[in-house]
Coordinates of N, CA, C and O and ligand atoms in Angstrom, one line a residue:
M1 N 0.9 -1.2 0.0 CA 0.0 0.0 0.0 C 0.9 1.2 0.0 O 1.5 1.6 1.0
S2 N 0.9 1.9 -1.1 CA 1.9 3.0 -1.3 C 1.6 4.2 -0.4 O 2.5 5.0 -0.1
D3 N 0.3 4.4 0.0 CA 0.0 5.6 0.8 C -0.1 5.2 2.3 O -0.6 6.0 3.1
C4 N 0.3 4.0 2.7 CA 0.1 3.6 4.1 C 1.4 3.9 4.9 O 2.5 3.5 4.5
I5 N 1.3 4.7 6.0 CA 2.4 5.2 6.7 C 3.2 4.0 7.4 O 4.4 4.0 7.4
F6 N 2.4 3.0 7.8 CA 3.1 1.8 8.5 C 3.8 1.0 7.4 O 4.9 0.4 7.7
C7 N 3.3 0.9 6.2 CA 4.0 0.2 5.1 C 5.3 0.9 4.8 O 6.3 0.3 4.5
K8 N 5.2 2.2 4.9 CA 6.5 3.0 4.6 C 7.5 2.8 5.7 O 8.7 2.7 5.4
I9 N 7.0 2.7 6.9 CA 7.9 2.4 8.1 C 8.6 1.0 7.9 O 9.8 0.8 8.0
I10 N 7.7 0.1 7.5 CA 8.2 -1.3 7.3 C 9.2 -1.4 6.2 O 10.2 -2.1 6.3
A11 N 9.0 -0.6 5.1 CA 9.9 -0.6 4.0 C 11.2 0.2 4.3 O 12.1 0.2 3.5
G12 N 11.2 0.9 5.4 CA 12.4 1.7 5.8 C 12.4 3.1 5.2 O 13.3 3.9 5.2
D13 N 11.3 3.5 4.5 CA 11.2 4.8 3.9 C 10.9 5.9 4.9 O 11.2 7.1 4.6
I14 N 10.3 5.6 6.0 CA 10.1 6.5 7.1 C 10.8 5.9 8.4 O 10.7 4.7 8.6
P15 N 11.7 6.7 9.0 CA 12.4 6.1 10.2 C 11.5 5.8 11.4 O 10.4 6.5 11.5
S16 N 11.9 4.9 12.2 CA 11.1 4.5 13.4 C 12.1 4.0 14.4 O 13.2 3.6 14.0
K17 N 11.7 4.0 15.7 CA 12.5 3.4 16.7 C 12.0 2.0 16.9 O 11.1 1.7 17.6
K18 N 12.7 1.0 16.2 CA 12.3 -0.4 16.2 C 12.7 -1.0 17.5 O 13.8 -0.8 18.0
V19 N 11.8 -1.9 18.0 CA 12.1 -2.7 19.1 C 12.2 -4.2 18.8 O 12.8 -5.0 19.5
Y20 N 11.7 -4.5 17.6 CA 11.7 -6.0 17.2 C 11.4 -6.0 15.7 O 10.7 -5.2 15.1
E21 N 12.0 -7.1 15.1 CA 11.7 -7.4 13.7 C 11.9 -8.8 13.4 O 12.9 -9.4 13.8
D22 N 11.0 -9.5 12.7 CA 11.2 -10.8 12.1 C 10.6 -10.8 10.7 O 10.3 -9.8 10.2
D23 N 10.5 -12.0 10.2 CA 10.0 -12.1 8.8 C 8.6 -11.6 8.6 O 8.2 -11.2 7.5
E24 N 7.8 -11.6 9.7 CA 6.3 -11.3 9.5 C 5.9 -10.1 10.3 O 4.8 -9.6 10.1
V25 N 6.7 -9.7 11.3 CA 6.3 -8.7 12.3 C 7.4 -7.6 12.5 O 8.5 -8.0 12.6
V26 N 6.9 -6.4 12.7 CA 7.8 -5.4 13.3 C 7.2 -4.8 14.5 O 5.9 -4.7 14.6
A27 N 8.0 -4.2 15.4 CA 7.5 -3.5 16.5 C 8.3 -2.2 16.6 O 9.5 -2.3 16.5
F28 N 7.6 -1.1 16.8 CA 8.3 0.2 17.0 C 7.6 1.1 17.9 O 6.4 0.9 18.1
H29 N 8.3 2.0 18.5 CA 7.7 2.9 19.5 C 6.7 3.9 18.8 O 7.0 4.3 17.7
D30 N 5.7 4.2 19.5 CA 4.7 5.1 19.0 C 5.3 6.5 19.1 O 5.9 6.9 20.1
I31 N 5.0 7.3 18.0 CA 5.6 8.6 17.9 C 4.9 9.6 19.0 O 5.5 10.6 19.3
R32 N 3.7 9.3 19.4 CA 3.0 10.1 20.4 C 2.7 9.1 21.6 O 1.5 8.7 21.7
P33 N 3.7 8.8 22.4 CA 3.4 7.8 23.5 C 2.4 8.3 24.5 O 2.4 9.5 24.8
I34 N 1.5 7.4 25.0 CA 0.6 7.7 26.0 C 1.0 7.1 27.4 O 0.2 7.1 28.3
A35 N 2.2 6.5 27.4 CA 2.7 6.0 28.7 C 4.2 6.0 28.5 O 4.8 6.2 27.4
P36 N 5.0 5.8 29.6 CA 6.4 5.9 29.5 C 7.0 4.9 28.5 O 8.0 5.2 27.9
V37 N 6.4 3.7 28.4 CA 6.8 2.8 27.3 C 5.5 2.6 26.5 O 4.4 2.3 27.0
H38 N 5.6 2.8 25.2 CA 4.5 2.6 24.3 C 5.0 2.2 22.9 O 5.6 3.0 22.2
F39 N 4.8 1.0 22.5 CA 5.2 0.5 21.2 C 4.0 -0.2 20.5 O 3.0 -0.5 21.2
M40 N 4.2 -0.5 19.3 CA 3.1 -1.1 18.5 C 3.7 -2.3 17.8 O 4.8 -2.3 17.2
L41 N 2.9 -3.4 17.8 CA 3.2 -4.6 17.1 C 2.5 -4.6 15.8 O 1.2 -4.4 15.7
V42 N 3.2 -4.7 14.6 CA 2.6 -4.5 13.3 C 3.0 -5.6 12.4 O 4.2 -5.9 12.2
P43 N 2.0 -6.2 11.7 CA 2.3 -7.2 10.7 C 2.9 -6.6 9.5 O 2.5 -5.5 9.1
K44 N 3.9 -7.3 8.9 CA 4.4 -6.7 7.6 C 3.4 -6.7 6.5 O 3.4 -5.9 5.6
L45 N 2.5 -7.7 6.6 CA 1.4 -7.8 5.6 C 0.5 -6.6 5.8 O 0.1 -6.4 7.0
H46 N 0.1 -5.9 4.8 CA -0.9 -4.8 4.9 C -2.3 -5.4 5.1 O -2.8 -5.9 4.1
V47 N -2.8 -5.3 6.3 CA -4.2 -5.6 6.6 C -4.8 -4.4 7.3 O -4.1 -3.9 8.2
A48 N -5.9 -3.8 6.8 CA -6.3 -2.5 7.3 C -6.7 -2.5 8.7 O -6.3 -1.6 9.5
S49 N -7.4 -3.6 9.2 CA -7.8 -3.6 10.6 C -8.3 -5.0 10.9 O -8.3 -5.9 10.0
L50 N -8.7 -5.2 12.1 CA -9.3 -6.5 12.5 C -10.5 -6.9 11.7 O -10.7 -8.1 11.4
T51 N -11.2 -5.9 11.2 CA -12.4 -6.1 10.4 C -12.0 -6.9 9.1 O -12.9 -7.7 8.6
E52 N -10.9 -6.6 8.6 CA -10.5 -7.2 7.3 C -9.8 -8.6 7.6 O -9.4 -9.3 6.6
C53 N -9.6 -9.0 8.8 CA -9.0 -10.3 9.1 C -9.9 -11.5 8.9 O -11.1 -11.3 9.1
N54 N -9.4 -12.6 8.5 CA -10.2 -13.8 8.3 C -9.4 -15.0 8.8 O -8.3 -14.8 9.3
E55 N -9.8 -16.2 8.5 CA -9.2 -17.4 8.9 C -7.7 -17.5 8.5 O -6.9 -18.0 9.2
S56 N -7.4 -16.8 7.3 CA -6.1 -16.9 6.8 C -5.1 -16.1 7.6 O -3.9 -16.2 7.5
H57 N -5.6 -15.2 8.5 CA -4.7 -14.4 9.4 C -4.6 -15.0 10.8 O -4.0 -14.4 11.6
R58 N -5.1 -16.2 11.0 CA -5.1 -16.7 12.3 C -3.7 -16.9 12.9 O -3.5 -16.5 14.1
D59 N -2.8 -17.5 12.2 CA -1.5 -17.7 12.7 C -0.8 -16.3 13.0 O -0.1 -16.2 14.0
L60 N -1.0 -15.4 12.1 CA -0.3 -14.1 12.2 C -0.9 -13.4 13.5 O -0.1 -12.8 14.3
L61 N -2.2 -13.4 13.7 CA -2.8 -12.8 14.9 C -2.2 -13.5 16.2 O -1.9 -12.8 17.1
G62 N -2.1 -14.8 16.1 CA -1.6 -15.5 17.3 C -0.1 -15.1 17.5 O 0.3 -14.9 18.7
R63 N 0.6 -15.0 16.5 CA 2.0 -14.6 16.6 C 2.2 -13.2 17.2 O 3.0 -12.9 18.1
L64 N 1.3 -12.3 16.7 CA 1.4 -10.9 17.3 C 1.1 -10.9 18.8 O 1.8 -10.3 19.5
L65 N 0.0 -11.6 19.1 CA -0.4 -11.6 20.6 C 0.7 -12.2 21.4 O 0.9 -11.8 22.6
L66 N 1.3 -13.3 20.9 CA 2.3 -14.0 21.7 C 3.6 -13.2 21.9 O 4.3 -13.4 22.9
L67 N 3.8 -12.3 21.0 CA 5.0 -11.4 21.1 C 4.8 -10.3 22.1 O 5.8 -9.8 22.7
A68 N 3.5 -10.0 22.4 CA 3.3 -8.8 23.3 C 3.9 -9.0 24.7 O 4.7 -8.1 25.1
P69 N 3.7 -10.1 25.4 CA 4.4 -10.2 26.7 C 5.9 -10.3 26.6 O 6.6 -9.7 27.5
R70 N 6.4 -10.9 25.6 CA 7.8 -11.1 25.5 C 8.5 -9.7 25.3 O 9.4 -9.3 25.9
L71 N 7.9 -8.9 24.3 CA 8.5 -7.6 24.0 C 8.3 -6.6 25.2 O 9.1 -5.8 25.5
A72 N 7.1 -6.7 25.8 CA 6.8 -5.9 26.9 C 7.9 -6.1 28.0 O 8.4 -5.1 28.6
K73 N 8.2 -7.3 28.3 CA 9.2 -7.6 29.3 C 10.6 -7.1 28.9 O 11.3 -6.4 29.7
E74 N 10.9 -7.3 27.6 CA 12.2 -6.7 27.1 C 12.3 -5.2 27.2 O 13.3 -4.6 27.4
Q75 N 11.1 -4.6 27.1 CA 11.1 -3.1 27.2 C 10.9 -2.6 28.6 O 10.7 -1.4 28.9
G76 N 11.0 -3.5 29.6 CA 11.0 -3.1 31.0 C 9.6 -3.1 31.7 O 9.5 -2.7 32.8
L77 N 8.6 -3.6 31.0 CA 7.3 -3.7 31.6 C 7.1 -5.0 32.3 O 6.4 -5.9 31.9
E78 N 7.9 -5.1 33.4 CA 8.0 -6.4 34.1 C 6.7 -6.7 34.9 O 6.4 -7.9 35.1
T79 N 6.0 -5.7 35.3 CA 4.9 -6.0 36.3 C 3.5 -5.8 35.6 O 2.5 -5.7 36.3
G80 N 3.5 -5.7 34.3 CA 2.2 -5.6 33.6 C 2.2 -4.5 32.5 O 3.1 -3.7 32.5
F81 N 1.3 -4.7 31.7 CA 1.2 -3.7 30.5 C -0.3 -3.8 30.0 O -1.1 -4.7 30.4
R82 N -0.6 -2.9 29.1 CA -1.9 -2.9 28.5 C -1.8 -3.1 27.0 O -0.9 -2.5 26.4
T83 N -2.7 -3.8 26.4 CA -2.7 -3.9 24.9 C -4.0 -3.2 24.5 O -5.0 -3.2 25.2
M84 N -4.0 -2.7 23.3 CA -5.1 -2.0 22.7 C -5.1 -2.2 21.2 O -4.1 -2.0 20.5
I85 N -6.2 -2.5 20.6 CA -6.4 -2.6 19.2 C -7.6 -1.7 18.8 O -8.7 -2.0 19.1
N86 N -7.3 -0.6 18.2 CA -8.4 0.3 17.8 C -8.8 -0.2 16.4 O -8.0 -0.4 15.5
T87 N -10.1 -0.3 16.2 CA -10.6 -0.9 15.0 C -11.7 0.0 14.4 O -12.7 0.3 15.0
G88 N -11.4 0.6 13.2 CA -12.4 1.4 12.5 C -12.4 2.8 13.0 O -11.9 3.1 14.1
H89 N -13.1 3.7 12.2 CA -13.2 5.1 12.6 C -13.8 5.3 14.0 O -13.2 6.0 14.8
D90 N -14.9 4.6 14.2 CA -15.5 4.8 15.5 C -14.8 4.1 16.7 O -15.1 4.3 17.8
G91 N -13.8 3.2 16.3 CA -13.0 2.6 17.3 C -11.7 3.4 17.6 O -10.8 3.0 18.3
G92 N -11.7 4.6 17.0 CA -10.5 5.5 17.2 C -9.3 5.2 16.4 O -8.2 5.7 16.7
Q93 N -9.5 4.3 15.4 CA -8.3 4.0 14.5 C -7.9 5.1 13.6 O -8.8 5.7 13.0
E94 N -6.6 5.4 13.7 CA -6.1 6.5 12.8 C -5.3 6.0 11.7 O -5.3 6.6 10.6
V95 N -4.5 5.0 11.9 CA -3.7 4.4 10.9 C -4.3 3.0 10.5 O -4.4 2.1 11.3
F96 N -4.7 3.0 9.2 CA -5.5 1.8 8.8 C -4.5 0.7 8.2 O -4.6 0.3 7.1
H97 N -3.6 0.3 9.1 CA -2.8 -0.9 8.9 C -2.8 -1.5 10.3 O -2.3 -0.9 11.3
L98 N -3.3 -2.7 10.4 CA -3.5 -3.4 11.7 C -2.3 -3.3 12.6 O -1.2 -3.4 12.2
H99 N -2.5 -3.0 13.9 CA -1.5 -2.9 14.9 C -2.0 -3.1 16.3 O -3.2 -2.8 16.5
I100 N -1.2 -3.6 17.1 CA -1.5 -3.8 18.6 C -0.7 -2.8 19.4 O 0.6 -2.9 19.3
H101 N -1.3 -1.9 20.1 CA -0.6 -1.0 21.0 C -0.2 -1.8 22.3 O -1.0 -2.6 22.8
V102 N 1.0 -1.6 22.7 CA 1.5 -2.2 24.0 C 2.1 -1.1 24.8 O 3.0 -0.4 24.3
F103 N 1.5 -0.8 26.0 CA 2.0 0.3 26.8 C 1.9 0.1 28.3 O 1.2 -0.7 28.7
G104 N 2.7 0.9 29.0 CA 2.7 0.8 30.5 C 3.9 1.5 31.0 O 4.6 2.2 30.3
G105 N 4.1 1.2 32.3 CA 5.3 1.8 32.9 C 5.0 3.0 33.7 O 4.0 3.8 33.4
G106 N 5.7 3.2 34.8 CA 5.6 4.4 35.6 C 4.6 4.3 36.7 O 4.9 4.5 37.9
A107 N 3.4 3.9 36.4 CA 2.4 3.7 37.5 C 1.3 2.7 37.0 O 1.2 2.4 35.8
T108 N 0.5 2.2 37.9 CA -0.6 1.4 37.5 C -1.6 2.1 36.7 O -2.0 3.2 37.0
L109 N -1.9 1.5 35.6 CA -2.9 2.2 34.6 C -4.3 2.2 35.2 O -4.7 1.3 35.9
P110 N -5.0 3.3 35.0 CA -6.4 3.3 35.5 C -7.3 2.3 34.8 O -7.0 1.8 33.7
K111 N -8.3 1.9 35.5 CA -9.3 0.9 35.0 C -10.0 1.6 33.8 O -10.2 2.8 33.9
T112 N -10.3 0.8 32.8 CA -11.0 1.5 31.6 C -12.5 1.4 31.9 O -13.0 0.6 32.6
Ligands
5GP201 P1 -4.4 4.0 16.1 O1 -5.2 5.2 16.6 O2 -4.6 3.9 14.6 O3 -4.6 2.8 16.8 O4 -2.9 4.4 16.4 C1 -2.0 4.9 15.4 C2 -0.8 5.3 16.2 O5 0.3 5.5 15.3 C3 -1.0 6.6 17.0 O6 -0.8 6.3 18.4 C4 0.1 7.5 16.4 O7 0.8 8.2 17.5 C5 1.1 6.5 15.8 N1 1.8 7.0 14.6 C6 1.2 7.8 13.6 N2 2.2 8.1 12.7 C7 3.3 7.5 13.2 C8 4.7 7.5 12.6 O8 5.0 8.1 11.6 N3 5.6 6.9 13.4 C9 5.3 6.3 14.6 N4 6.3 5.6 15.2 N5 4.0 6.2 15.1 C10 3.1 6.9 14.4
ZN202 ZN1 0.2 -0.8 5.4

């Protein structure tokens, strides 16, 4: 997707502070963090949101979720973290390339 900002980050055309990369997934810090540690897990495959996911994305979704606690720990979130997936305009999604926010640190997060 030529006009997708996360595809440009994945391609290396826009710089980012990467925390992880493998053949299917990248993780990088959010440019506008809402907590002392805030990064996003992003599939290299362009999928707009959870709404566009189907059975063929099952392994990828599992891989993304299983990476969350591992990377959270590596980033110093030893005692807990929050995950967030914004889906669609009314779900507060700004970037239409699927991603999982992982954030925390500093203090216990308020209940939602
Ligand atoms: P969404 O609301 O779609 O779940 O979240 C998109 C996130 O991407 C926002 O938290 C925003 O700060 C972050 N973001 C937008 N553009 C960039 C960028 O160019 N680089 C990085 N690292 N994060 C970005
Ligand atoms: Zn994309």
